[in-house]
């Protein structure tokens, strides 16, 4: 029987007035979320908080799907769990879009979204935008999500180099977000969990200052309960130009 310990921290950073990130650490439900809101007049805070709330409600209502996956990781149960996450994020997307349409001060608000949902010895990941999920396993760091950004698309297509990407004026252009339109394409992934696995969920306020190859050494050197603060401190030391959120889930 695998058990989980999880810790999270969100920080406004050094340059912003408001923290528009939201996070959830709910070990009872097995749900861990990071959402990075966007939109003027604190609308980003509304979008990220609402996404967390709607997804949590939907998962809570459909816990039986997770119990089925924990008992039997059949193809049908895997598909149902992935669909659970996708529908939850779609509901949040529609909800935020309606809120924004009804209130002109919130028009155009949206949020990135990453979640990890634990069901027995399986993890279900859902992802929209440029927040990330890393898995550190046996001393190696694996990035499990692909940024939905213009830069990432250009790199994939080979139209720019990594050096050009680092200084591009399009660095912050996101190609997918929750709530900007009525629906959104959600990436899902199911991973088998192993004892000792550590997942790091974070907003770009952290990973913008952190190279992928720095993640595993930090996870190895710092106790899980102290890791979120270490990550936040690191991002602030390196500039802290955005809100910073880190959630660490250790199996």
Short mmCIF file of C-alpha atoms in Angstrom, two decimals:
data_model
loop_
_atom_site.label_atom_id
_atom_site.label_comp_id
_atom_site.label_asym_id
_atom_site.label_seq_id
_atom_site.Cartn_x
_atom_site.Cartn_y
_atom_site.Cartn_z
CA UNK A 1 0.00 0.00 0.00
CA UNK A 2 1.53 3.31 -1.10
CA UNK A 3 1.11 6.37 1.10
CA UNK A 4 1.59 10.00 0.17
CA UNK A 5 2.92 13.09 1.91
CA UNK A 6 2.41 16.47 0.30
CA UNK A 7 3.32 20.09 0.97
CA UNK A 8 2.72 23.35 -0.86
CA UNK A 9 3.59 27.02 -0.72
CA UNK A 10 2.52 30.04 -2.76
CA UNK A 11 4.27 33.42 -2.68
CA UNK A 12 3.54 36.78 -4.29
CA UNK A 13 7.19 37.16 -5.37
CA UNK A 14 9.17 40.40 -5.40
CA UNK A 15 7.53 42.42 -8.18
CA UNK A 16 3.76 41.76 -8.14
CA UNK A 17 1.12 43.42 -5.96
CA UNK A 18 -1.25 40.42 -5.89
CA UNK A 19 -0.84 36.68 -5.88
CA UNK A 20 -2.93 35.34 -8.78
CA UNK A 21 -1.73 31.75 -8.27
CA UNK A 22 -3.93 29.21 -6.49
CA UNK A 23 -3.05 25.77 -5.18
CA UNK A 24 -4.66 22.78 -3.51
CA UNK A 25 -3.07 20.13 -1.31
CA UNK A 26 -5.84 17.65 -0.42
CA UNK A 27 -4.34 14.31 0.61
CA UNK A 28 -7.74 13.01 1.74
CA UNK A 29 -9.06 13.31 -1.79
CA UNK A 30 -5.66 12.63 -3.37
CA UNK A 31 -5.87 15.86 -5.39
CA UNK A 32 -3.01 18.33 -5.85
CA UNK A 33 -3.34 21.44 -8.02
CA UNK A 34 -1.40 24.51 -9.16
CA UNK A 35 -3.20 27.21 -11.18
CA UNK A 36 -1.68 30.49 -12.39
CA UNK A 37 -4.35 33.11 -13.09
CA UNK A 38 -4.24 35.91 -15.62
CA UNK A 39 -6.41 38.98 -16.22
CA UNK A 40 -6.55 42.56 -14.96
CA UNK A 41 -8.17 43.94 -11.78
CA UNK A 42 -7.32 40.81 -9.76
CA UNK A 43 -9.45 38.74 -12.17
CA UNK A 44 -6.60 36.24 -12.38
CA UNK A 45 -7.09 35.46 -8.69
CA UNK A 46 -10.77 34.79 -9.36
CA UNK A 47 -10.02 32.49 -12.31
CA UNK A 48 -7.37 30.38 -10.56
CA UNK A 49 -9.38 30.02 -7.34
CA UNK A 50 -12.52 29.11 -9.29
CA UNK A 51 -10.68 26.48 -11.34
CA UNK A 52 -9.44 24.80 -8.15
CA UNK A 53 -12.90 24.91 -6.59
CA UNK A 54 -14.80 23.51 -9.60
CA UNK A 55 -12.30 20.71 -10.22
CA UNK A 56 -12.31 19.72 -6.54
CA UNK A 57 -16.14 19.61 -6.51
CA UNK A 58 -16.29 17.43 -9.62
CA UNK A 59 -13.64 15.00 -8.39
CA UNK A 60 -15.34 14.75 -4.97
CA UNK A 61 -18.67 13.93 -6.62
CA UNK A 62 -17.07 11.21 -8.77
CA UNK A 63 -14.71 9.58 -6.26
CA UNK A 64 -16.03 6.14 -7.22
CA UNK A 65 -14.12 6.40 -10.53
CA UNK A 66 -10.86 6.73 -8.56
CA UNK A 67 -11.76 3.80 -6.32
CA UNK A 68 -12.33 1.68 -9.43
CA UNK A 69 -8.92 2.63 -10.84
CA UNK A 70 -7.21 1.93 -7.48
CA UNK A 71 -8.77 -1.54 -7.43
CA UNK A 72 -8.21 -2.44 -11.08
CA UNK A 73 -6.05 -0.50 -13.56
CA UNK A 74 -7.91 -1.86 -16.58
CA UNK A 75 -7.94 0.11 -19.82
CA UNK A 76 -11.57 1.09 -19.19
CA UNK A 77 -10.84 2.36 -15.66
CA UNK A 78 -7.80 4.29 -16.87
CA UNK A 79 -9.87 5.92 -19.60
CA UNK A 80 -12.62 6.80 -17.09
CA UNK A 81 -10.10 8.43 -14.71
CA UNK A 82 -8.53 10.45 -17.52
CA UNK A 83 -12.02 11.52 -18.63
CA UNK A 84 -12.86 12.52 -15.03
CA UNK A 85 -9.95 14.99 -15.00
CA UNK A 86 -10.73 16.26 -18.48
CA UNK A 87 -14.42 16.88 -17.71
CA UNK A 88 -13.53 18.57 -14.41
CA UNK A 89 -11.20 21.03 -16.18
CA UNK A 90 -13.76 21.61 -18.96
CA UNK A 91 -16.38 22.45 -16.33
CA UNK A 92 -14.00 24.94 -14.74
CA UNK A 93 -13.26 26.41 -18.17
CA UNK A 94 -16.95 26.93 -18.96
CA UNK A 95 -17.65 28.32 -15.50
CA UNK A 96 -14.81 30.89 -15.67
CA UNK A 97 -15.78 31.89 -19.22
CA UNK A 98 -19.38 32.55 -18.09
CA UNK A 99 -18.17 34.61 -15.10
CA UNK A 100 -15.95 36.67 -17.40
CA UNK A 101 -18.72 37.21 -19.94
CA UNK A 102 -21.11 38.40 -17.24
CA UNK A 103 -18.68 40.91 -15.70
CA UNK A 104 -16.83 43.34 -17.98
CA UNK A 105 -14.08 43.89 -15.36
CA UNK A 106 -13.22 40.19 -15.63
CA UNK A 107 -13.39 39.88 -19.42
CA UNK A 108 -10.54 37.77 -20.79
CA UNK A 109 -9.56 36.24 -17.46
CA UNK A 110 -8.21 32.72 -17.44
CA UNK A 111 -5.76 30.42 -15.72
CA UNK A 112 -3.18 27.73 -16.35
CA UNK A 113 -3.92 24.44 -14.61
CA UNK A 114 -1.96 21.36 -13.57
CA UNK A 115 -3.20 18.63 -11.28
CA UNK A 116 -2.08 15.29 -9.95
CA UNK A 117 -4.80 12.91 -8.79
CA UNK A 118 -3.71 9.84 -6.83
CA UNK A 119 -5.72 6.61 -7.11
CA UNK A 120 -4.01 3.66 -5.42
CA UNK A 121 -0.74 3.09 -7.26
CA UNK A 122 -1.69 5.31 -10.21
CA UNK A 123 -1.43 9.04 -10.74
CA UNK A 124 -3.63 10.97 -13.18
CA UNK A 125 -2.22 14.24 -14.51
CA UNK A 126 -4.24 16.99 -16.14
CA UNK A 127 -2.60 19.98 -17.80
CA UNK A 128 -3.44 23.24 -19.59
CA UNK A 129 -1.01 26.15 -20.10
CA UNK A 130 2.56 26.59 -18.87
CA UNK A 131 2.46 25.41 -15.27
CA UNK A 132 4.39 22.15 -15.01
CA UNK A 133 4.60 18.72 -13.40
CA UNK A 134 8.01 17.14 -12.83
CA UNK A 135 8.62 13.59 -11.63
CA UNK A 136 11.87 12.82 -9.82
CA UNK A 137 12.46 9.06 -9.85
CA UNK A 138 15.68 7.27 -8.94
CA UNK A 139 17.61 10.54 -9.02
CA UNK A 140 16.39 11.51 -12.50
CA UNK A 141 14.06 14.41 -13.30
CA UNK A 142 11.36 13.89 -15.95
CA UNK A 143 9.15 16.76 -17.10
CA UNK A 144 5.71 15.20 -17.58
CA UNK A 145 3.99 18.21 -19.16
CA UNK A 146 4.63 20.18 -22.32
CA UNK A 147 4.19 23.97 -22.10
CA UNK A 148 1.29 25.28 -24.16
CA UNK A 149 3.17 28.39 -25.26
CA UNK A 150 4.12 29.99 -28.56
CA UNK A 151 7.82 29.49 -27.71
CA UNK A 152 7.37 25.77 -27.02
CA UNK A 153 5.54 25.37 -30.34
CA UNK A 154 8.32 27.24 -32.18
CA UNK A 155 11.01 25.11 -30.52
CA UNK A 156 9.13 21.93 -31.44
CA UNK A 157 8.80 23.09 -35.04
CA UNK A 158 12.51 24.00 -35.11
CA UNK A 159 11.83 27.59 -36.18
CA UNK A 160 13.85 29.07 -33.28
CA UNK A 161 16.83 27.91 -31.20
CA UNK A 162 16.93 27.54 -27.40
CA UNK A 163 19.18 30.62 -27.25
CA UNK A 164 16.63 32.66 -29.24
CA UNK A 165 13.80 31.32 -27.04
CA UNK A 166 15.54 32.59 -23.89
CA UNK A 167 15.40 36.21 -25.08
CA UNK A 168 12.24 36.14 -27.23
CA UNK A 169 9.65 38.85 -26.60
CA UNK A 170 6.97 36.14 -27.01
CA UNK A 171 8.13 34.19 -23.95
CA UNK A 172 4.89 34.78 -22.04
CA UNK A 173 2.43 34.05 -24.85
CA UNK A 174 0.26 31.10 -23.81
CA UNK A 175 -1.58 29.13 -26.48
CA UNK A 176 -4.02 27.35 -24.13
CA UNK A 177 -5.66 28.48 -20.89
CA UNK A 178 -8.70 27.59 -18.82
CA UNK A 179 -11.57 30.09 -19.14
CA UNK A 180 -10.45 32.24 -22.07
CA UNK A 181 -12.92 30.38 -24.31
CA UNK A 182 -15.90 28.13 -23.53
CA UNK A 183 -13.80 24.97 -23.82
CA UNK A 184 -10.13 24.02 -23.94
CA UNK A 185 -8.03 21.03 -24.97
CA UNK A 186 -6.81 19.24 -21.83
CA UNK A 187 -3.71 17.02 -21.86
CA UNK A 188 -4.01 13.97 -19.59
CA UNK A 189 -1.49 11.32 -18.61
CA UNK A 190 -1.66 8.29 -16.32
CA UNK A 191 1.53 7.23 -14.54
CA UNK A 192 2.31 4.19 -12.42
CA UNK A 193 3.58 5.28 -8.99
CA UNK A 194 6.67 3.82 -7.35
CA UNK A 195 7.85 4.20 -3.74
CA UNK A 196 10.26 7.15 -3.54
CA UNK A 197 8.71 9.05 -6.46
CA UNK A 198 8.53 12.81 -5.90
CA UNK A 199 6.26 15.02 -7.99
CA UNK A 200 6.76 18.77 -8.21
CA UNK A 201 3.86 20.89 -9.50
CA UNK A 202 4.74 24.53 -10.11
CA UNK A 203 3.81 27.78 -11.82
CA UNK A 204 6.14 29.50 -14.29
CA UNK A 205 7.16 31.88 -11.49
CA UNK A 206 9.32 28.96 -10.32
CA UNK A 207 10.29 27.06 -13.45
CA UNK A 208 11.22 30.31 -15.21
CA UNK A 209 14.17 30.49 -12.79
CA UNK A 210 14.91 26.78 -12.54
CA UNK A 211 16.66 24.53 -15.05
CA UNK A 212 15.17 21.02 -15.33
CA UNK A 213 18.51 19.50 -14.27
CA UNK A 214 18.43 21.44 -10.98
CA UNK A 215 15.22 19.78 -9.78
CA UNK A 216 16.51 16.29 -8.89
CA UNK A 217 19.53 17.50 -6.82
CA UNK A 218 17.23 19.81 -4.81
CA UNK A 219 14.75 16.98 -4.20
CA UNK A 220 17.64 14.76 -3.03
CA UNK A 221 19.13 17.42 -0.73
CA UNK A 222 16.04 18.88 0.95
CA UNK A 223 13.35 17.20 3.08
CA UNK A 224 9.97 17.07 1.32
CA UNK A 225 8.28 19.34 3.89
CA UNK A 226 10.93 22.04 3.38
CA UNK A 227 11.10 21.78 -0.41
CA UNK A 228 8.30 24.23 -1.36
CA UNK A 229 9.95 26.99 0.70
CA UNK A 230 13.35 26.17 -0.80
CA UNK A 231 11.88 26.47 -4.30
CA UNK A 232 10.14 29.77 -3.47
CA UNK A 233 13.30 31.21 -1.89
CA UNK A 234 15.33 30.20 -4.95
CA UNK A 235 12.92 31.92 -7.37
CA UNK A 236 12.91 35.07 -5.21
CA UNK A 237 16.73 35.06 -4.95
CA UNK A 238 16.90 34.87 -8.75
CA UNK A 239 14.52 37.78 -9.34
CA UNK A 240 11.01 36.81 -8.19
CA UNK A 241 9.35 38.74 -11.01
CA UNK A 242 6.18 36.62 -10.88
CA UNK A 243 4.02 34.82 -8.32
CA UNK A 244 5.66 31.54 -7.26
CA UNK A 245 3.83 28.34 -6.35
CA UNK A 246 5.28 24.88 -5.65
CA UNK A 247 3.49 21.71 -4.52
CA UNK A 248 5.59 18.67 -3.64
CA UNK A 249 4.00 15.20 -3.50
CA UNK A 250 6.16 12.33 -2.23
CA UNK A 251 5.13 8.70 -2.65
#
